PDB file of C-alpha atoms in Angstrom:
ATOM      1  CA  UNK A1231     109.513 136.664 123.155  1.00  0.00           C
ATOM      2  CA  UNK A1232     108.813 138.089 125.606  1.00  0.00           C
ATOM      3  CA  UNK A1233     105.616 138.859 127.564  1.00  0.00           C
ATOM      4  CA  UNK A1234     103.142 141.504 125.797  1.00  0.00           C
ATOM      5  CA  UNK A1235     100.813 143.107 127.615  1.00  0.00           C
ATOM      6  CA  UNK A1236      97.005 143.834 125.808  1.00  0.00           C
ATOM      7  CA  UNK A1237      94.252 145.875 128.105  1.00  0.00           C
ATOM      8  CA  UNK A1238      91.163 146.948 128.564  1.00  0.00           C
ATOM      9  CA  UNK A1239      88.898 149.424 130.913  1.00  0.00           C
ATOM     10  CA  UNK A1240      85.787 148.782 131.300  1.00  0.00           C
ATOM     11  CA  UNK A1241      82.980 151.539 133.742  1.00  0.00           C
ATOM     12  CA  UNK A1242      79.482 151.752 133.624  1.00  0.00           C
ATOM     13  CA  UNK A1243      77.083 150.622 132.654  1.00  0.00           C
ATOM     14  CA  UNK A1244      76.645 151.585 128.438  1.00  0.00           C
ATOM     15  CA  UNK A1245      79.283 147.930 129.012  1.00  0.00           C
ATOM     16  CA  UNK A1246      78.047 145.064 129.693  1.00  0.00           C
ATOM     17  CA  UNK A1247      80.607 142.100 131.019  1.00  0.00           C
ATOM     18  CA  UNK A1248      80.240 140.217 128.244  1.00  0.00           C
ATOM     19  CA  UNK A1249      81.831 143.059 125.940  1.00  0.00           C
ATOM     20  CA  UNK A1250      85.077 141.815 128.421  1.00  0.00           C
ATOM     21  CA  UNK A1251      84.268 138.217 127.636  1.00  0.00           C
ATOM     22  CA  UNK A1252      84.158 138.351 124.014  1.00  0.00           C
ATOM     23  CA  UNK A1253      87.266 140.788 123.395  1.00  0.00           C
ATOM     24  CA  UNK A1254      89.582 138.252 125.136  1.00  0.00           C
ATOM     25  CA  UNK A1255      87.911 135.305 123.195  1.00  0.00           C
ATOM     26  CA  UNK A1256      89.060 137.571 120.179  1.00  0.00           C
ATOM     27  CA  UNK A1257      92.652 138.081 121.016  1.00  0.00           C
ATOM     28  CA  UNK A1258      92.236 134.829 122.386  1.00  0.00           C
ATOM     29  CA  UNK A1259      92.250 133.967 118.623  1.00  0.00           C
ATOM     30  CA  UNK A1260      94.324 135.175 117.905  1.00  0.00           C
ATOM     31  CA  UNK A1261      97.523 136.132 119.396  1.00  0.00           C
ATOM     32  CA  UNK A1262     100.081 133.553 118.805  1.00  0.00           C
ATOM     33  CA  UNK A1263     103.398 135.464 121.465  1.00  0.00           C
ATOM     34  CA  UNK A1264     103.008 135.470 124.839  1.00  0.00           C
ATOM     35  CA  UNK A1265     100.825 137.582 126.136  1.00  0.00           C
ATOM     36  CA  UNK A1266      99.134 139.360 129.803  1.00  0.00           C
ATOM     37  CA  UNK A1267      95.086 140.444 129.469  1.00  0.00           C
ATOM     38  CA  UNK A1268      93.517 142.356 131.955  1.00  0.00           C
ATOM     39  CA  UNK A1269      90.527 144.637 131.706  1.00  0.00           C
ATOM     40  CA  UNK A1270      90.580 147.223 134.678  1.00  0.00           C
ATOM     41  CA  UNK A1271      87.338 148.243 136.072  1.00  0.00           C
ATOM     42  CA  UNK A1272      84.673 149.697 138.528  1.00  0.00           C
ATOM     43  CA  UNK A1273      82.655 146.570 138.307  1.00  0.00           C
ATOM     44  CA  UNK A1274      83.696 142.387 137.619  1.00  0.00           C
ATOM     45  CA  UNK A1275      80.771 140.527 138.098  1.00  0.00           C
ATOM     46  CA  UNK A1276      80.140 138.660 135.662  1.00  0.00           C
ATOM     47  CA  UNK A1277      83.137 138.303 133.663  1.00  0.00           C
ATOM     48  CA  UNK A1278      84.827 134.592 132.989  1.00  0.00           C
ATOM     49  CA  UNK A1279      86.951 133.946 135.674  1.00  0.00           C
ATOM     50  CA  UNK A1280      89.987 132.916 133.672  1.00  0.00           C
ATOM     51  CA  UNK A1281      89.948 137.340 132.618  1.00  0.00           C
ATOM     52  CA  UNK A1282      92.495 139.612 135.078  1.00  0.00           C
ATOM     53  CA  UNK A1283      90.462 141.737 136.581  1.00  0.00           C
ATOM     54  CA  UNK A1284      92.294 144.784 138.790  1.00  0.00           C
ATOM     55  CA  UNK A1285      90.328 147.918 139.962  1.00  0.00           C
ATOM     56  CA  UNK A1286      90.636 151.314 138.115  1.00  0.00           C
ATOM     57  CA  UNK A1287      93.607 153.059 138.255  1.00  0.00           C
ATOM     58  CA  UNK A1288      93.994 155.839 140.963  1.00  0.00           C
ATOM     59  CA  UNK A1289      96.378 158.931 140.002  1.00  0.00           C
ATOM     60  CA  UNK A1290      95.563 160.700 142.724  1.00  0.00           C
ATOM     61  CA  UNK A1291      92.901 163.344 140.865  1.00  0.00           C
ATOM     62  CA  UNK A1292      89.554 162.678 142.756  1.00  0.00           C
ATOM     63  CA  UNK A1293      87.199 163.498 139.587  1.00  0.00           C
ATOM     64  CA  UNK A1294      89.213 160.860 138.321  1.00  0.00           C
ATOM     65  CA  UNK A1295      89.767 158.534 141.255  1.00  0.00           C
ATOM     66  CA  UNK A1296      85.803 158.205 142.577  1.00  0.00           C
ATOM     67  CA  UNK A1297      85.082 157.357 138.490  1.00  0.00           C
ATOM     68  CA  UNK A1298      82.154 160.515 139.463  1.00  0.00           C
ATOM     69  CA  UNK A1299      80.534 163.624 136.529  1.00  0.00           C
ATOM     70  CA  UNK A1300      82.293 163.997 133.255  1.00  0.00           C
ATOM     71  CA  UNK A1301      85.238 161.672 134.009  1.00  0.00           C
ATOM     72  CA  UNK A1302      82.418 158.850 134.377  1.00  0.00           C
ATOM     73  CA  UNK A1303      80.425 159.653 131.439  1.00  0.00           C
ATOM     74  CA  UNK A1304      82.530 161.214 128.515  1.00  0.00           C
ATOM     75  CA  UNK A1305      85.960 157.842 128.534  1.00  0.00           C
ATOM     76  CA  UNK A1306      87.430 160.288 129.557  1.00  0.00           C
ATOM     77  CA  UNK A1307      88.372 157.718 132.464  1.00  0.00           C
ATOM     78  CA  UNK A1308      91.044 155.591 129.760  1.00  0.00           C
ATOM     79  CA  UNK A1309      93.127 158.435 130.359  1.00  0.00           C
ATOM     80  CA  UNK A1310      94.289 156.140 133.992  1.00  0.00           C
ATOM     81  CA  UNK A1311      95.573 153.847 131.916  1.00  0.00           C
ATOM     82  CA  UNK A1312      99.465 156.262 131.983  1.00  0.00           C
ATOM     83  CA  UNK A1313      99.227 156.028 135.340  1.00  0.00           C
ATOM     84  CA  UNK A1314     102.676 155.287 136.460  1.00  0.00           C
ATOM     85  CA  UNK A1315     103.329 152.247 137.451  1.00  0.00           C
ATOM     86  CA  UNK A1316     100.466 150.807 135.581  1.00  0.00           C
ATOM     87  CA  UNK A1317     100.177 148.295 138.330  1.00  0.00           C
ATOM     88  CA  UNK A1318     102.346 145.307 138.126  1.00  0.00           C
ATOM     89  CA  UNK A1319     102.654 145.597 134.426  1.00  0.00           C
ATOM     90  CA  UNK A1320     105.636 146.229 132.695  1.00  0.00           C
ATOM     91  CA  UNK A1321     106.535 146.680 128.745  1.00  0.00           C
ATOM     92  CA  UNK A1322     104.721 147.185 125.711  1.00  0.00           C
ATOM     93  CA  UNK A1323     101.342 147.747 127.006  1.00  0.00           C
ATOM     94  CA  UNK A1324      98.080 147.399 123.391  1.00  0.00           C
ATOM     95  CA  UNK A1325      94.423 148.903 124.180  1.00  0.00           C
ATOM     96  CA  UNK A1326      91.984 148.011 122.750  1.00  0.00           C
ATOM     97  CA  UNK A1327      88.264 149.202 123.840  1.00  0.00           C
ATOM     98  CA  UNK A1328      85.252 146.563 125.105  1.00  0.00           C
ATOM     99  CA  UNK A1329      83.645 146.796 121.169  1.00  0.00           C
ATOM    100  CA  UNK A1330      85.974 146.239 118.862  1.00  0.00           C
ATOM    101  CA  UNK A1331      84.954 143.069 116.532  1.00  0.00           C
ATOM    102  CA  UNK A1332      89.001 142.059 115.448  1.00  0.00           C
ATOM    103  CA  UNK A1333      89.265 140.160 112.923  1.00  0.00           C
ATOM    104  CA  UNK A1334      93.886 140.099 111.975  1.00  0.00           C
ATOM    105  CA  UNK A1335      95.868 138.241 114.000  1.00  0.00           C
ATOM    106  CA  UNK A1336      97.024 141.039 116.957  1.00  0.00           C
ATOM    107  CA  UNK A1337     101.270 140.353 117.314  1.00  0.00           C
ATOM    108  CA  UNK A1338     101.493 142.678 114.178  1.00  0.00           C
ATOM    109  CA  UNK A1339     101.167 145.331 116.156  1.00  0.00           C
ATOM    110  CA  UNK A1340     103.796 145.080 118.911  1.00  0.00           C
ATOM    111  CA  UNK A1341     106.307 145.421 115.709  1.00  0.00           C
ATOM    112  CA  UNK A1342     106.326 149.241 115.000  1.00  0.00           C
ATOM    113  CA  UNK A1343     108.424 151.134 116.286  1.00  0.00           C
ATOM    114  CA  UNK A1344     107.759 154.554 119.050  1.00  0.00           C
ATOM    115  CA  UNK A1345     106.414 155.674 122.179  1.00  0.00           C
ATOM    116  CA  UNK A1346     102.237 155.901 121.356  1.00  0.00           C
ATOM    117  CA  UNK A1347     100.929 154.508 118.360  1.00  0.00           C
ATOM    118  CA  UNK A1348      97.199 154.716 117.212  1.00  0.00           C
ATOM    119  CA  UNK A1349      94.773 154.413 114.739  1.00  0.00           C
ATOM    120  CA  UNK A1350      95.101 158.244 112.883  1.00  0.00           C
ATOM    121  CA  UNK A1351      91.071 159.259 113.450  1.00  0.00           C
ATOM    122  CA  UNK A1352      89.178 159.122 109.777  1.00  0.00           C
ATOM    123  CA  UNK A1353      86.634 161.608 110.813  1.00  0.00           C
ATOM    124  CA  UNK A1354      89.452 164.775 110.900  1.00  0.00           C
ATOM    125  CA  UNK A1355      92.275 166.246 108.872  1.00  0.00           C
ATOM    126  CA  UNK A1356      94.489 167.782 111.904  1.00  0.00           C
ATOM    127  CA  UNK A1357      96.733 165.515 114.192  1.00  0.00           C
ATOM    128  CA  UNK A1358      93.990 163.861 116.079  1.00  0.00           C
ATOM    129  CA  UNK A1359      94.082 159.479 117.157  1.00  0.00           C
ATOM    130  CA  UNK A1360      91.091 157.628 117.781  1.00  0.00           C
ATOM    131  CA  UNK A1361      92.734 155.818 121.210  1.00  0.00           C
ATOM    132  CA  UNK A1362      90.252 152.530 120.102  1.00  0.00           C
ATOM    133  CA  UNK A1363      93.422 150.907 119.753  1.00  0.00           C
ATOM    134  CA  UNK A1364      96.652 152.644 121.133  1.00  0.00           C
ATOM    135  CA  UNK A1365      99.665 150.822 122.226  1.00  0.00           C
ATOM    136  CA  UNK A1366     102.831 152.729 124.725  1.00  0.00           C
ATOM    137  CA  UNK A1367     104.852 151.476 127.933  1.00  0.00           C
ATOM    138  CA  UNK A1368     103.457 150.725 130.785  1.00  0.00           C
ATOM    139  CA  UNK A1369     104.503 154.105 133.372  1.00  0.00           C
ATOM    140  CA  UNK A1370     106.168 155.539 130.704  1.00  0.00           C
ATOM    141  CA  UNK A1371     103.793 158.539 130.463  1.00  0.00           C
ATOM    142  CA  UNK A1372     102.380 159.899 134.155  1.00  0.00           C
ATOM    143  CA  UNK A1373     103.692 163.702 133.033  1.00  0.00           C
ATOM    144  CA  UNK A1374     100.851 163.102 130.743  1.00  0.00           C
ATOM    145  CA  UNK A1375      98.377 162.140 133.998  1.00  0.00           C
ATOM    146  CA  UNK A1376     100.052 165.318 135.397  1.00  0.00           C
ATOM    147  CA  UNK A1377      99.623 167.166 132.693  1.00  0.00           C
ATOM    148  CA  UNK A1378      96.045 166.838 133.278  1.00  0.00           C
ATOM    149  CA  UNK A1379      95.830 167.275 137.210  1.00  0.00           C
ATOM    150  CA  UNK A1380      97.235 170.953 136.137  1.00  0.00           C
ATOM    151  CA  UNK A1381      94.568 172.050 135.304  1.00  0.00           C
ATOM    152  CA  UNK A1382      92.131 169.790 134.381  1.00  0.00           C
ATOM    153  CA  UNK A1383      89.025 172.713 133.494  1.00  0.00           C
ATOM    154  CA  UNK A1384      91.542 173.012 130.798  1.00  0.00           C
ATOM    155  CA  UNK A1385      91.244 170.403 129.355  1.00  0.00           C
ATOM    156  CA  UNK A1386      87.671 169.477 129.995  1.00  0.00           C
ATOM    157  CA  UNK A1387      86.495 172.794 127.986  1.00  0.00           C
ATOM    158  CA  UNK A1388      90.158 172.916 125.003  1.00  0.00           C
ATOM    159  CA  UNK A1389      89.210 169.164 124.605  1.00  0.00           C
ATOM    160  CA  UNK A1390      85.866 167.178 123.442  1.00  0.00           C
ATOM    161  CA  UNK A1391      87.014 164.223 124.885  1.00  0.00           C
ATOM    162  CA  UNK A1392      89.495 162.225 126.575  1.00  0.00           C
ATOM    163  CA  UNK A1393      91.236 160.759 122.814  1.00  0.00           C
ATOM    164  CA  UNK A1394      91.361 164.517 121.985  1.00  0.00           C
ATOM    165  CA  UNK A1395      93.597 165.580 124.749  1.00  0.00           C
ATOM    166  CA  UNK A1396      96.233 162.490 124.540  1.00  0.00           C
ATOM    167  CA  UNK A1397      96.297 163.017 120.624  1.00  0.00           C
ATOM    168  CA  UNK A1398      97.550 166.218 121.140  1.00  0.00           C
ATOM    169  CA  UNK A1399      99.292 165.439 123.760  1.00  0.00           C
ATOM    170  CA  UNK A1400     101.690 163.377 122.531  1.00  0.00           C
ATOM    171  CA  UNK A1401     101.078 164.448 119.446  1.00  0.00           C
ATOM    172  CA  UNK A1402     102.962 168.134 121.084  1.00  0.00           C
ATOM    173  CA  UNK A1403     105.089 166.369 122.684  1.00  0.00           C
ATOM    174  CA  UNK A1404     106.165 164.550 119.245  1.00  0.00           C
ATOM    175  CA  UNK A1405     106.065 160.954 120.478  1.00  0.00           C
ATOM    176  CA  UNK A1406     103.220 160.345 118.518  1.00  0.00           C
ATOM    177  CA  UNK A1407     103.101 157.718 115.450  1.00  0.00           C
ATOM    178  CA  UNK A1408      99.675 156.043 113.887  1.00  0.00           C
ATOM    179  CA  UNK A1409      99.131 152.488 112.655  1.00  0.00           C
ATOM    180  CA  UNK A1410      99.789 151.654 108.653  1.00  0.00           C
ATOM    181  CA  UNK A1411      96.337 152.328 106.462  1.00  0.00           C
ATOM    182  CA  UNK A1412      93.923 149.815 106.902  1.00  0.00           C
ATOM    183  CA  UNK A1413      94.897 147.869 109.680  1.00  0.00           C
ATOM    184  CA  UNK A1414      92.124 149.851 111.682  1.00  0.00           C
ATOM    185  CA  UNK A1415      88.748 150.393 109.950  1.00  0.00           C
ATOM    186  CA  UNK A1416      85.763 152.023 110.672  1.00  0.00           C
ATOM    187  CA  UNK A1417      82.366 149.423 110.221  1.00  0.00           C
ATOM    188  CA  UNK A1418      80.834 152.798 109.691  1.00  0.00           C
ATOM    189  CA  UNK A1419      83.692 154.220 106.843  1.00  0.00           C
ATOM    190  CA  UNK A1420      84.814 151.867 105.701  1.00  0.00           C
ATOM    191  CA  UNK A1421      82.339 148.127 105.467  1.00  0.00           C
ATOM    192  CA  UNK A1422      79.391 148.850 105.159  1.00  0.00           C
ATOM    193  CA  UNK A1423      78.242 150.047 101.499  1.00  0.00           C
ATOM    194  CA  UNK A1424      77.887 153.457 100.693  1.00  0.00           C
ATOM    195  CA  UNK A1425      73.842 155.181  98.848  1.00  0.00           C
ATOM    196  CA  UNK A1426      71.624 152.029  97.356  1.00  0.00           C
ATOM    197  CA  UNK A1427      74.072 149.333  97.463  1.00  0.00           C
ATOM    198  CA  UNK A1428      74.112 149.720 101.511  1.00  0.00           C
ATOM    199  CA  UNK A1429      70.657 148.401 101.093  1.00  0.00           C
ATOM    200  CA  UNK A1430      71.132 145.587  99.301  1.00  0.00           C
ATOM    201  CA  UNK A1431      75.055 144.079 100.223  1.00  0.00           C
ATOM    202  CA  UNK A1432      76.228 143.558 104.093  1.00  0.00           C
ATOM    203  CA  UNK A1433      78.570 145.268 105.398  1.00  0.00           C
ATOM    204  CA  UNK A1434      81.927 143.179 104.738  1.00  0.00           C
ATOM    205  CA  UNK A1435      85.577 142.946 105.771  1.00  0.00           C
ATOM    206  CA  UNK A1436      87.968 145.597 103.679  1.00  0.00           C
ATOM    207  CA  UNK A1437      90.819 143.326 102.834  1.00  0.00           C
ATOM    208  CA  UNK A1438      94.195 143.912 105.356  1.00  0.00           C
ATOM    209  CA  UNK A1439      92.009 144.682 108.271  1.00  0.00           C
ATOM    210  CA  UNK A1440      93.037 143.867 112.072  1.00  0.00           C
ATOM    211  CA  UNK A1441      90.443 145.800 114.251  1.00  0.00           C
ATOM    212  CA  UNK A1442      87.091 147.074 112.569  1.00  0.00           C
ATOM    213  CA  UNK A1443      86.030 149.593 115.411  1.00  0.00           C
ATOM    214  CA  UNK A1444      82.330 150.138 115.961  1.00  0.00           C
ATOM    215  CA  UNK A1445      82.393 153.910 117.058  1.00  0.00           C
ATOM    216  CA  UNK A1446      78.835 155.741 117.709  1.00  0.00           C
ATOM    217  CA  UNK A1447      75.995 153.328 116.830  1.00  0.00           C
ATOM    218  CA  UNK A1448      75.498 150.880 115.908  1.00  0.00           C
ATOM    219  CA  UNK A1449      77.491 148.839 117.704  1.00  0.00           C
ATOM    220  CA  UNK A1450      77.983 145.002 117.758  1.00  0.00           C
ATOM    221  CA  UNK A1451      75.139 143.592 118.502  1.00  0.00           C
ATOM    222  CA  UNK A1452      73.376 146.700 116.352  1.00  0.00           C
ATOM    223  CA  UNK A1453      74.635 145.150 113.337  1.00  0.00           C
ATOM    224  CA  UNK A1454      74.573 141.057 113.758  1.00  0.00           C
ATOM    225  CA  UNK A1455      70.660 141.593 113.719  1.00  0.00           C
ATOM    226  CA  UNK A1456      71.043 144.442 110.833  1.00  0.00           C
ATOM    227  CA  UNK A1457      69.913 147.526 113.294  1.00  0.00           C
ATOM    228  CA  UNK A1458      71.689 150.494 112.533  1.00  0.00           C
ATOM    229  CA  UNK A1459      70.797 153.026 115.652  1.00  0.00           C
ATOM    230  CA  UNK A1460      70.072 155.730 113.555  1.00  0.00           C
ATOM    231  CA  UNK A1461      66.820 156.614 110.839  1.00  0.00           C
ATOM    232  CA  UNK A1462      68.553 157.810 108.235  1.00  0.00           C
ATOM    233  CA  UNK A1463      71.258 154.331 107.600  1.00  0.00           C
ATOM    234  CA  UNK A1464      70.237 151.235 106.769  1.00  0.00           C
ATOM    235  CA  UNK A1465      72.154 148.012 108.096  1.00  0.00           C
ATOM    236  CA  UNK A1466      71.617 144.056 107.251  1.00  0.00           C
ATOM    237  CA  UNK A1467      72.455 141.838 108.802  1.00  0.00           C
ATOM    238  CA  UNK A1468      76.140 141.110 109.169  1.00  0.00           C
ATOM    239  CA  UNK A1469      77.178 137.732 109.382  1.00  0.00           C
ATOM    240  CA  UNK A1470      80.923 138.153 109.713  1.00  0.00           C
ATOM    241  CA  UNK A1471      79.878 140.589 112.661  1.00  0.00           C
ATOM    242  CA  UNK A1472      78.076 137.903 114.357  1.00  0.00           C
ATOM    243  CA  UNK A1473      80.845 135.209 113.474  1.00  0.00           C
ATOM    244  CA  UNK A1474      83.318 136.632 114.878  1.00  0.00           C
ATOM    245  CA  UNK A1475      82.307 138.834 118.232  1.00  0.00           C
ATOM    246  CA  UNK A1476      82.197 135.552 121.022  1.00  0.00           C
TER     247      UNK A1476
END
């Protein structure tokens, strides 16, 4: 069976090295096929010695290569994984955000055909995808970087974030597909009980879910202790997050 790639990106101080270490551990427990795990980062301090780390990909756009300004603080550095070449990686690449919880086998994410597969954004009716988990071929989409470099100002003003830009680009190219419904779920939308039930029952894992995405608040450590991060939302302590996010 051919080797596949699983990667993540960590920069700045929003997420610590422990997020990368736990993601790597979750991947190890949920992959049976041979794979290479790489974390692209601006600071490898604290990342476990057994995890391969590489510098953030350079794409020839000064604002990105310097990792400063809006690119640093609004998630756009994720787009650097479309560099061509992407370091020495070859073949299929599964990108995973560092703040997810893996709840099922990941092998299936390498099976569906398609040039670019991504989560369907739950809160939008258009084509927008959620880039917490997406798959592509290493080095196959350098044209996306060229398109971004050609009008960086327009990209910043026309799209709220990296995922809107990336998924719009692949959609216009006719290359975008979505993971089967239910594989990737939102902690807030699909795991937490609605209304008053949320005050009495902790969040659960929907049947068939392989990845739980934590977007906004709470983050995994918040869910473990029952801290919502929002005054209007109650989160009871979630034992399965504590069990799996390690």
